[in-house]
Short mmCIF file of C-alpha atoms and ligand atoms in Angstrom, two decimals:
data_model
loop_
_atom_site.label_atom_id
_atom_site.label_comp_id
_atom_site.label_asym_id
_atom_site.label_seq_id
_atom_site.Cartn_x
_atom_site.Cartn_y
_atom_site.Cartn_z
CA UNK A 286 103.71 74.84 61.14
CA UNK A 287 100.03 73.70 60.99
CA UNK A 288 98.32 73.63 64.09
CA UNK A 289 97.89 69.71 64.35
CA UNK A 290 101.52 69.55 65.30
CA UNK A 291 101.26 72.90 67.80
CA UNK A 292 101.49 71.95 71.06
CA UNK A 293 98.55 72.90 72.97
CA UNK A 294 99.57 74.66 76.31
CA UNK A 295 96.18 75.70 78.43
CA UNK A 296 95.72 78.71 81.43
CA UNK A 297 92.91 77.75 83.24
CA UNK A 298 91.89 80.92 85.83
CA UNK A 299 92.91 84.80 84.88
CA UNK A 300 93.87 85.82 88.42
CA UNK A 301 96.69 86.99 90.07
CA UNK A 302 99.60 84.09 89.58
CA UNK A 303 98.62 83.81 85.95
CA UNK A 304 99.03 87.50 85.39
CA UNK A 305 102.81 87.30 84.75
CA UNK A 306 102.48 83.97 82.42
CA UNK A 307 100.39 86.02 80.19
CA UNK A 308 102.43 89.06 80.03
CA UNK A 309 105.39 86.79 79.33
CA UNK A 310 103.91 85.21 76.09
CA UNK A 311 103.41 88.95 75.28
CA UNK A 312 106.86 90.23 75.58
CA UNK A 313 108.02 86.57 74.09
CA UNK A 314 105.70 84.21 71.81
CA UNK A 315 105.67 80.38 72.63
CA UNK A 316 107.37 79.63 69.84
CA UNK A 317 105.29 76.27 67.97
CA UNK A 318 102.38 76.38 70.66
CA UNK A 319 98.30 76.84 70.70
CA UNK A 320 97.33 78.98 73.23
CA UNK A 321 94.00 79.09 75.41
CA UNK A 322 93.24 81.07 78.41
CA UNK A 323 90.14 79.70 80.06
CA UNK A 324 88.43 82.05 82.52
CA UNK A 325 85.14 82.70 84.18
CA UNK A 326 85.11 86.61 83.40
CA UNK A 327 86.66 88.75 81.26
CA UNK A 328 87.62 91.28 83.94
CA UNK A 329 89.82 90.14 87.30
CA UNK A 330 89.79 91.80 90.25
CA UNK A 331 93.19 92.95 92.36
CA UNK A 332 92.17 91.10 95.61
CA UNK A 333 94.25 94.02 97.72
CA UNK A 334 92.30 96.51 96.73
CA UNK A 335 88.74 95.54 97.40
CA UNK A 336 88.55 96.40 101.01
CA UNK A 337 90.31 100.10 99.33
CA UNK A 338 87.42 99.98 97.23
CA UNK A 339 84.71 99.31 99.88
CA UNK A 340 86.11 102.45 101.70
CA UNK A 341 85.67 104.31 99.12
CA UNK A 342 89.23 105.25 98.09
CA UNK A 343 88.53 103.65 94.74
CA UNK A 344 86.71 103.11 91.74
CA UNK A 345 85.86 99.79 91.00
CA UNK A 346 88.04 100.06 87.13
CA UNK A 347 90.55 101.33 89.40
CA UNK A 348 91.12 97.38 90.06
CA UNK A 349 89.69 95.43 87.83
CA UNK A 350 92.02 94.29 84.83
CA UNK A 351 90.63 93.68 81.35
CA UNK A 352 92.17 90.16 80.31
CA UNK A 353 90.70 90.78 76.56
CA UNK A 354 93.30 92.02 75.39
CA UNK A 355 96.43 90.94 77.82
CA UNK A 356 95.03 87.61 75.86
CA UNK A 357 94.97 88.93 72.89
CA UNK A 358 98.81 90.25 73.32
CA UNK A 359 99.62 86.98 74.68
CA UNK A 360 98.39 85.14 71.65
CA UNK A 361 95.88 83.04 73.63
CA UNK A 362 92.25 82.67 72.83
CA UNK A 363 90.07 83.71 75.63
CA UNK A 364 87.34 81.47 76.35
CA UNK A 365 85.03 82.43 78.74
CA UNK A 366 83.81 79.48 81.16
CA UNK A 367 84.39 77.43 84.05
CA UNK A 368 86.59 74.28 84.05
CA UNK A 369 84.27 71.92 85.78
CA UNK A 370 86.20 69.04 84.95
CA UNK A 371 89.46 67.52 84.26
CA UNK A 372 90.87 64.19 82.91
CA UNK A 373 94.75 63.88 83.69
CA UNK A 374 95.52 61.21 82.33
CA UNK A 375 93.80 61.74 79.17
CA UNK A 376 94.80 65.64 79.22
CA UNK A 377 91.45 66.82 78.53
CA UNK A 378 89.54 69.63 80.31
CA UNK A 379 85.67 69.83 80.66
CA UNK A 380 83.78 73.38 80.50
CA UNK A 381 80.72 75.35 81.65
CA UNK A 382 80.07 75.72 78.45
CA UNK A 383 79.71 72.16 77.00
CA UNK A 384 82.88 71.88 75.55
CA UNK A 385 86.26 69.84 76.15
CA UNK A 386 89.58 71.45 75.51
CA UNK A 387 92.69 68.85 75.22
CA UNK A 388 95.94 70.08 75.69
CA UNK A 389 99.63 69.48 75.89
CA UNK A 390 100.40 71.55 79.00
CA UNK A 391 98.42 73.13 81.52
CA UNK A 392 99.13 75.54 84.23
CA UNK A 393 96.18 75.36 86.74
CA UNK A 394 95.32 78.59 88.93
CA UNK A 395 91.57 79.01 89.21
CA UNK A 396 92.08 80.27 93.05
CA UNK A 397 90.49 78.38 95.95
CA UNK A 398 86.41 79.07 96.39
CA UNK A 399 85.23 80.19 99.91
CA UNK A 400 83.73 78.00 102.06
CA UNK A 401 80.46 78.84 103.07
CA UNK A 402 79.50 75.51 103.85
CA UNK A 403 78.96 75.60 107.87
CA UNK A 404 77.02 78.80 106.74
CA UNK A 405 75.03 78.34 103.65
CA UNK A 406 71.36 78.07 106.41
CA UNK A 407 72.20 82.02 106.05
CA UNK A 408 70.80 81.83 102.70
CA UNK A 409 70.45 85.25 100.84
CA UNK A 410 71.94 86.99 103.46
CA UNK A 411 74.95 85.05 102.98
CA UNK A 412 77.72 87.08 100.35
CA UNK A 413 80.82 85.42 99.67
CA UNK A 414 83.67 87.27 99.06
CA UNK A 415 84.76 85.28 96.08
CA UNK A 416 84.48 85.21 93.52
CA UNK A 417 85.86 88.47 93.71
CA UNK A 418 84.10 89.93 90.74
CA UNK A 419 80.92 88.51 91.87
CA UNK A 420 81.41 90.33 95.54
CA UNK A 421 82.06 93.35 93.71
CA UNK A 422 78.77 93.58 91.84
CA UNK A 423 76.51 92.05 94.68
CA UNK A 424 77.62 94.39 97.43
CA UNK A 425 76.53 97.04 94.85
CA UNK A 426 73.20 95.85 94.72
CA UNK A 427 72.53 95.48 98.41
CA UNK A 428 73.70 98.70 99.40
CA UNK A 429 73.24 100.74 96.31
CA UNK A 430 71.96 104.23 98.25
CA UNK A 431 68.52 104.81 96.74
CA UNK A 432 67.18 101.18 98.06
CA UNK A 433 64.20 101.62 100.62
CA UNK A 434 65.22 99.31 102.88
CA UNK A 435 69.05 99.34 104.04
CA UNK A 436 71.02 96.55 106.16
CA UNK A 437 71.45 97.50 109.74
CA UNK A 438 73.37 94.16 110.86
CA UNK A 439 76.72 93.51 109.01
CA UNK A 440 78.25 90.50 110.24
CA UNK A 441 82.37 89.72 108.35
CA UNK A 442 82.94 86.10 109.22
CA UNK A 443 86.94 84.87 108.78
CA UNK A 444 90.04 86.91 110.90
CA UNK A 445 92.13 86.44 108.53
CA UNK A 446 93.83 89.55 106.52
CA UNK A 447 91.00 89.62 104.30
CA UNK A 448 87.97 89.51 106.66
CA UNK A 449 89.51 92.56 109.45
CA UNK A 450 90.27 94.46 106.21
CA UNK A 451 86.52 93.91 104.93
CA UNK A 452 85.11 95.19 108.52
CA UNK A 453 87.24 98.09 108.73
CA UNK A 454 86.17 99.20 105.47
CA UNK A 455 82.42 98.54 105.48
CA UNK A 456 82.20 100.77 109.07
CA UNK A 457 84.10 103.46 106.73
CA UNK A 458 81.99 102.91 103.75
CA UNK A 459 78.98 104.74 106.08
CA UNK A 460 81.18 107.99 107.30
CA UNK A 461 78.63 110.69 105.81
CA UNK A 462 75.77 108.16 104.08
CA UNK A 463 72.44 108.61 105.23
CA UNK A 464 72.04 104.77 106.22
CA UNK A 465 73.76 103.33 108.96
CA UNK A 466 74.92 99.79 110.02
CA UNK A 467 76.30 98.15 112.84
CA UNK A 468 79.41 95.92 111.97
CA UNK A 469 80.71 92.97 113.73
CA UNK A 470 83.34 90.85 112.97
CA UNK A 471 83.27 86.41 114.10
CA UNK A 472 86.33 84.51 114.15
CA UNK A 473 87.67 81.56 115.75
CA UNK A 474 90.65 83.29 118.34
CA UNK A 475 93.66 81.23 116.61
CA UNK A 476 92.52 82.15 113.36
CA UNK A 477 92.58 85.99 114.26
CA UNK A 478 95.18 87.26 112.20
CA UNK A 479 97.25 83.77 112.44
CA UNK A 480 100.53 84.32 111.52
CA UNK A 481 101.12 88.23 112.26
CA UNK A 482 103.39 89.16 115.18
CA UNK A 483 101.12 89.59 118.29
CA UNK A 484 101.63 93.21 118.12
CA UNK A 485 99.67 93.74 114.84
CA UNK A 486 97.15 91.54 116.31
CA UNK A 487 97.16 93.87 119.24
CA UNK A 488 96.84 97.58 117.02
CA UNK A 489 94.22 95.87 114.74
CA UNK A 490 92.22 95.19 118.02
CA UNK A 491 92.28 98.04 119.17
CA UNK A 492 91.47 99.86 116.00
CA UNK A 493 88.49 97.46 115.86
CA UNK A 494 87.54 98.70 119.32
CA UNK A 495 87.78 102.40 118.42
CA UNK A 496 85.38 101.75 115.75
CA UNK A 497 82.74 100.16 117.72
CA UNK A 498 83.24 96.76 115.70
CA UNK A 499 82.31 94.30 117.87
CA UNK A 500 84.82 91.45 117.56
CA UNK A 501 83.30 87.67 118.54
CA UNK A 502 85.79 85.21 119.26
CA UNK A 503 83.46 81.73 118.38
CA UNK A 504 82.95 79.35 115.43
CA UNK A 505 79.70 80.44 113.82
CA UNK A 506 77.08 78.38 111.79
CA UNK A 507 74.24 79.84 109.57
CA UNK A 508 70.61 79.78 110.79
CA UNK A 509 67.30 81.38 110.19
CA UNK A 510 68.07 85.58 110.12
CA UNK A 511 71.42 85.21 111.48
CA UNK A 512 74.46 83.56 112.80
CA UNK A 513 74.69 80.87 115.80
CA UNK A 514 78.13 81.28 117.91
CA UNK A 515 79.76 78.63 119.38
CA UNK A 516 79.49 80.86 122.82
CA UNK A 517 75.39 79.96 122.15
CA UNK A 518 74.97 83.67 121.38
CA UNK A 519 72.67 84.15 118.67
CA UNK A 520 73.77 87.46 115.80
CA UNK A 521 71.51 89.39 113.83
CA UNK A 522 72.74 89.50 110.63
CA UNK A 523 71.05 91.06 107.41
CA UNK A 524 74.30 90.61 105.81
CA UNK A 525 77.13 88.29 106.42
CA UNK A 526 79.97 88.76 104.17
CA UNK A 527 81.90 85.24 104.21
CA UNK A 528 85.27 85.75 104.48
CA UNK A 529 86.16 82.84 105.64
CA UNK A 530 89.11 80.17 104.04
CA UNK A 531 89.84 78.80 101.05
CA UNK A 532 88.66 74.76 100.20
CA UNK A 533 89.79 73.06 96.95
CA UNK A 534 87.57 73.27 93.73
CA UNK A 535 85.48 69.74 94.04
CA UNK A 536 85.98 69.18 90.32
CA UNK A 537 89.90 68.38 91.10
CA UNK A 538 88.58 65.19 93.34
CA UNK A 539 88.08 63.56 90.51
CA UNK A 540 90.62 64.49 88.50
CA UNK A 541 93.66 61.84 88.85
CA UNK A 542 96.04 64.40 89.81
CA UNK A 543 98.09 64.03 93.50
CA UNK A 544 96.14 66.05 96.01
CA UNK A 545 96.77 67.42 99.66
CA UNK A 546 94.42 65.31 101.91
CA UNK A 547 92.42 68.98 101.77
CA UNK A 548 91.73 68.80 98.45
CA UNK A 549 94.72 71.32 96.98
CA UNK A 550 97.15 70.17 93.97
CA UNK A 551 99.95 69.36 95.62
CA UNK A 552 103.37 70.20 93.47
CA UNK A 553 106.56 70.58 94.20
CA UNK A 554 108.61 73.83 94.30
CA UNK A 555 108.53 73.94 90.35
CA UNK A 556 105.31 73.80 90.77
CA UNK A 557 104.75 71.10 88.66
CA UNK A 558 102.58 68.66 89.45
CA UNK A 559 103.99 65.45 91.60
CA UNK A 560 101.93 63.26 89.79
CA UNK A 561 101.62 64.15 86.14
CA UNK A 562 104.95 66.35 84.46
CA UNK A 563 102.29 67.90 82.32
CA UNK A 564 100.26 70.04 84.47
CA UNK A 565 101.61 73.07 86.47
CA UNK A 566 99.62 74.93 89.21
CA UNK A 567 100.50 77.91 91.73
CA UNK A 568 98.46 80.75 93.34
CA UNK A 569 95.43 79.61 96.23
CA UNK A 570 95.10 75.82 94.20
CA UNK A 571 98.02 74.17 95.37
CA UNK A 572 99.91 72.60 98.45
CA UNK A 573 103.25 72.36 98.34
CA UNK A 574 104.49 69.29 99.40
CA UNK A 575 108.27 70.51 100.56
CA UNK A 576 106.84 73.65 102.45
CA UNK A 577 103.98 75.25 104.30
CA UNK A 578 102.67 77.98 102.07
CA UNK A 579 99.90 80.57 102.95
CA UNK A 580 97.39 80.89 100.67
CA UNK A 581 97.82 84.68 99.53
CA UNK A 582 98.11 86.94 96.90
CA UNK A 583 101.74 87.96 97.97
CA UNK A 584 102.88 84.28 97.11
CA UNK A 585 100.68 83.67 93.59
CA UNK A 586 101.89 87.15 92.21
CA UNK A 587 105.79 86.02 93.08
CA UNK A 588 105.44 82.35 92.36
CA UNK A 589 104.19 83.88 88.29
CA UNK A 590 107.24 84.34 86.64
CA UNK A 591 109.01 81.41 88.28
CA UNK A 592 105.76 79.37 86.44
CA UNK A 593 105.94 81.69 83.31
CA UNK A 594 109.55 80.30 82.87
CA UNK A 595 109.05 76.66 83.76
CA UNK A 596 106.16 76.47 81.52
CA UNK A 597 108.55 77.52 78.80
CA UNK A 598 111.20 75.34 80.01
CA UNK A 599 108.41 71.88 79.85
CA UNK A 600 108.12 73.08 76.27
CA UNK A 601 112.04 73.31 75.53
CA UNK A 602 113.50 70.90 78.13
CA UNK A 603 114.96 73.16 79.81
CA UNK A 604 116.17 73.71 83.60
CA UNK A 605 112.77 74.41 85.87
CA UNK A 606 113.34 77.11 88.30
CA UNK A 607 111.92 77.13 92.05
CA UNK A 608 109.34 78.96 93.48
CA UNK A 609 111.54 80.25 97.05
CA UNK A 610 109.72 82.40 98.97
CA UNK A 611 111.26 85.43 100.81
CA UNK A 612 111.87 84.38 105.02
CA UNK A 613 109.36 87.65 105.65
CA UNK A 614 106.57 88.63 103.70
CA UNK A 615 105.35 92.31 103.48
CA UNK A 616 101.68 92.49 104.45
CA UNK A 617 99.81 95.67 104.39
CA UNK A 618 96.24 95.86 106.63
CA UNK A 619 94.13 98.40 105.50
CA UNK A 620 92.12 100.53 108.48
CA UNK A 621 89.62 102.33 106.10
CA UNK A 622 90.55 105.61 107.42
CA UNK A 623 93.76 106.10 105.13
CA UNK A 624 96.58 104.22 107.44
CA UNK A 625 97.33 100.76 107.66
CA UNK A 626 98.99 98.66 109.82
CA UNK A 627 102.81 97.02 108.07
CA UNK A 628 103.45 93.45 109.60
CA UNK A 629 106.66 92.40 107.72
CA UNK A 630 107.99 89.40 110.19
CA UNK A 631 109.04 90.86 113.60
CA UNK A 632 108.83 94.27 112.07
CA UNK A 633 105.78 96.34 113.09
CA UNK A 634 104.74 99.79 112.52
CA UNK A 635 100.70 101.49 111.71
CA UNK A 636 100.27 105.10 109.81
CA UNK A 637 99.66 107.20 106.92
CA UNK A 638 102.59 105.82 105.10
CA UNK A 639 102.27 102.17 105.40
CA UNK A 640 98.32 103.49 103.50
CA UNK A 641 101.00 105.47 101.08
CA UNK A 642 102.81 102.78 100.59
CA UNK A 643 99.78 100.26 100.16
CA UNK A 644 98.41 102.31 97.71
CA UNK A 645 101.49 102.96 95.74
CA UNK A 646 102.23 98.97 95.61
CA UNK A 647 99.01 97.91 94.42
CA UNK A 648 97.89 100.77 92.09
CA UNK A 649 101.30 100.31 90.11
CA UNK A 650 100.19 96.37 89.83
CA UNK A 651 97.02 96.85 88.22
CA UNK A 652 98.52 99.68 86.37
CA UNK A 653 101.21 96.95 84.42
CA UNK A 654 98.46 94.93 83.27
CA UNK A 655 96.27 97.38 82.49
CA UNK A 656 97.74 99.80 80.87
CA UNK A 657 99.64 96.87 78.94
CA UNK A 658 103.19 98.00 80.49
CA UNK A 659 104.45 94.88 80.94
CA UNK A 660 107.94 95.01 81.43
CA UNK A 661 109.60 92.17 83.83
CA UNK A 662 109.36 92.48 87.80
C1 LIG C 122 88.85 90.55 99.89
C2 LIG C 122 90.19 89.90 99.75
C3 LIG C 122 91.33 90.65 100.01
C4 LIG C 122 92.59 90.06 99.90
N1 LIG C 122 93.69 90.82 100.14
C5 LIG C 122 94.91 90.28 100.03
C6 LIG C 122 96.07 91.07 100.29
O1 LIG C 122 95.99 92.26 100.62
N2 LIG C 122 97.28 90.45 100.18
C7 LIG C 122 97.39 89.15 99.80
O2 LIG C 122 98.53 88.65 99.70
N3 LIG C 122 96.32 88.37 99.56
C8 LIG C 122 95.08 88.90 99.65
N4 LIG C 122 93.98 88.13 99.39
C9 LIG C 122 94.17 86.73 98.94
C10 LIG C 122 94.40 86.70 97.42
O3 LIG C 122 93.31 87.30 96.77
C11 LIG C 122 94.54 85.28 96.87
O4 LIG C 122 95.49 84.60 97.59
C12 LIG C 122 94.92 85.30 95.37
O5 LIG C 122 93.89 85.94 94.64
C13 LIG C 122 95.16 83.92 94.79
O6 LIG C 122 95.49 84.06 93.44
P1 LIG C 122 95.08 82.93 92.37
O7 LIG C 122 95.72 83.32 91.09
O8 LIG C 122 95.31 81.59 92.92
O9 LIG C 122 93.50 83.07 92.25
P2 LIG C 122 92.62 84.30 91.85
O10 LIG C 122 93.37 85.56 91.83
O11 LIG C 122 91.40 84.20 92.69
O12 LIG C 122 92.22 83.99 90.35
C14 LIG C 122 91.41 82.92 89.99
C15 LIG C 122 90.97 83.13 88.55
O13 LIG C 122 90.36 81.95 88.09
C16 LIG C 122 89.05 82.21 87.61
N5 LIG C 122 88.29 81.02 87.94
C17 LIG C 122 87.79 80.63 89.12
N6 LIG C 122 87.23 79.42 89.03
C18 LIG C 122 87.38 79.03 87.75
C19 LIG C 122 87.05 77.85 87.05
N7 LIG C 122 86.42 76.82 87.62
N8 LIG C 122 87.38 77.79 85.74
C20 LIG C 122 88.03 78.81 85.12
N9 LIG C 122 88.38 79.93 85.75
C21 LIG C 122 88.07 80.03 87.05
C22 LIG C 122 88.61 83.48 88.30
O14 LIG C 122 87.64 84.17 87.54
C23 LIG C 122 89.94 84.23 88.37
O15 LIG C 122 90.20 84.89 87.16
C24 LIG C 122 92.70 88.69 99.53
C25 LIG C 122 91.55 87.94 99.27
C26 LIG C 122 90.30 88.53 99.38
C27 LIG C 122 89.08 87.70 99.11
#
């Protein structure tokens, strides 16, 4: 078949819900497709891991996944660059890099970007926690052991999963290094953990406490060396990792697609989009419009092979599945100190094997698209 009769079927974002799409087209071709995989870097990072990583209880390779060559299994060109615009109604994509890519069917997942926005008068103090990659190789610079002058005020801002894992593991990032910081964590008390039974709330408290992390319970806006509470205190910050929630890429206001009143694509539980049958979307990019979804990587990992085989189906008519997540999800809140604390709906517990059991789950993730063993979930 020559390619001007190919469809052209598009990836935009290598993170975590695209994962399985890719890893499908390896174990299966499209059959009569053109395939592109538009990313900003080659390498993703597994989001669970990174506060692992900050601890110390891995390398950074130990989470990162090469998507040269998961692309190059899947058939799909990799083109490294930022969508920064798209056309729906004329299927057409614009790029970092100059270019516009037209295609047939896309499957949007480019993750959410954090919002630093009531924060940005932090300037360079300010370090975002996505994109991931990015964090990665900044937090290495600013704390790489031989600089002359070291932080001494680390301030995590966002209670969510990701921010109290990021505290815990920056005070355990210092056990046994010569310089030492004080952490402190700022988030809005309803946002603390949101969602989690009131018991993990409770242990993850009183870890905090144990650890001398000073926990502020305020909204807090950037300034001049620092951050301004709510409460009118005023914090010290030489660092303030932003940790705070996901907003919608701003390229998608103008894209013609159906959008949440935040900003998100809003699709249906076939994640296809409800305004145009051409364009899919899942992980941190989308609302649903039949159910409240959090924005996590628990629910873009699980919602990838529903939107691996939908994608397939748009191409052969087939049946489109639904994305229906499980009534509990398993979350796993790393201390830094080798236990973590299991919230799984009503059901509780904190130790050495929930760590175990961390570390087994997300080490054998990376390790399937890593190592290229991609057999089905
Ligand atoms: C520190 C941290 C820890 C976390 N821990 C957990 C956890 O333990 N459990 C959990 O369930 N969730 C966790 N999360 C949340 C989880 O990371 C996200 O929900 C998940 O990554 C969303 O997946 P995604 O595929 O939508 O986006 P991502 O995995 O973020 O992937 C987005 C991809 O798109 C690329 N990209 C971005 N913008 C563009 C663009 N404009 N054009 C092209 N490509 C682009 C990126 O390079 C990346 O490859 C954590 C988040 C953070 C920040």
């Amino acid at each position: 078949m020559d390619s001007e009769s190919m469809m052209r079927v598009v990836l935009a974002g290598g993170g975590h819900a695209h994962l399985a799409v890719l890893a499908d087209w390896a174990r299966k071709p499209l059959p009569a497709t053109r395939r592109w995989l538009v990313t900003s870097s080659r390498f993703t990072a597994y989001s669970g891991m990174v506060p692992g990583w900050l601890a110390g209880f891995y390398r950074a390779e130990d989470l990162t996944i090469d998507l040269e060559p998961l692309a190059e299994r899947a058939g799909a060109e990799l083109v490294l660059a930022d969508v920064i615009g798209l056309d729906a109604e004329h299927r057409m994509l614009a790029l970092s890099n100059g270019e516009a890519l037209a295609f047939d069917l896309l499957s949007l997942a480019t993750g959410g970007e954090t919002d630093t926005s009531a924060l940005a008068a932090a300037g360079q103090r300010l370090l975002p926690v996505r994109p991931m990659c990015g964090f990665i190789a900044q937090w290495q610079g600013r704390f790489a052991p031989d600089l002359p002058i070291q932080p001494q005020e680390v301030v995590v801002v966002g209670g969510g999963a990701a921010g109290v894992e990021l505290a815990f593991a920056i005070c355990a990032v210092q056990k046994g290094a010569a310089a030492r910081y004080r952490v402190s964590l700022v988030t809005a008390r309803e946002r603390f953990l949101a969602g989690h039974d009131q018991r993990v709330r409770k242990l993850a408290k009183r870890a905090l406490q144990e650890r001398g992390i000073a926990v502020h319970f305020a909204q807090a806006v950037g300034a001049e060396g620092g951050l301004l509470l709510s409460n009118g205190r005023f914090l010290e910050a030489d660092c303030i990792v932003a940790a705070t929630g996901s907003r919608a890429p701003h390229w998608l206001a103008q894209s013609g697609l159906a959008c949440s009143p935040e900003g998100f694509v809003a699709v249906g539980p076939d994640m296809r989009s409800l305004s145009h049958s051409a364009i899919f979307a899942a992980g941190d990019i989308i609302e649903r419009a039949d159910r409240r979804l959090e924005r996590s990587g628990v629910h873009a990992v699980k919602a990838g092979p529903v939107l691996a085989a939908n994608l397939r189906a748009a191409l052969e008519e087939g049946a489109m599945r639904h994305y229906l997540p499980r009534r509990r999800t398993l979350y796993l809140l790393a201390l830094g100190d080798g236990r973590a604390i299991c919230s799984w709906g009503s059901f509780v517990g904190m130790g050495r094997w929930a760590w175990r059991l961390k570390d087994w789950i997300d080490r054998s993730f990376v390790r399937r698209y890593r190592d290229h063993n991609i057999a089905p979930e």
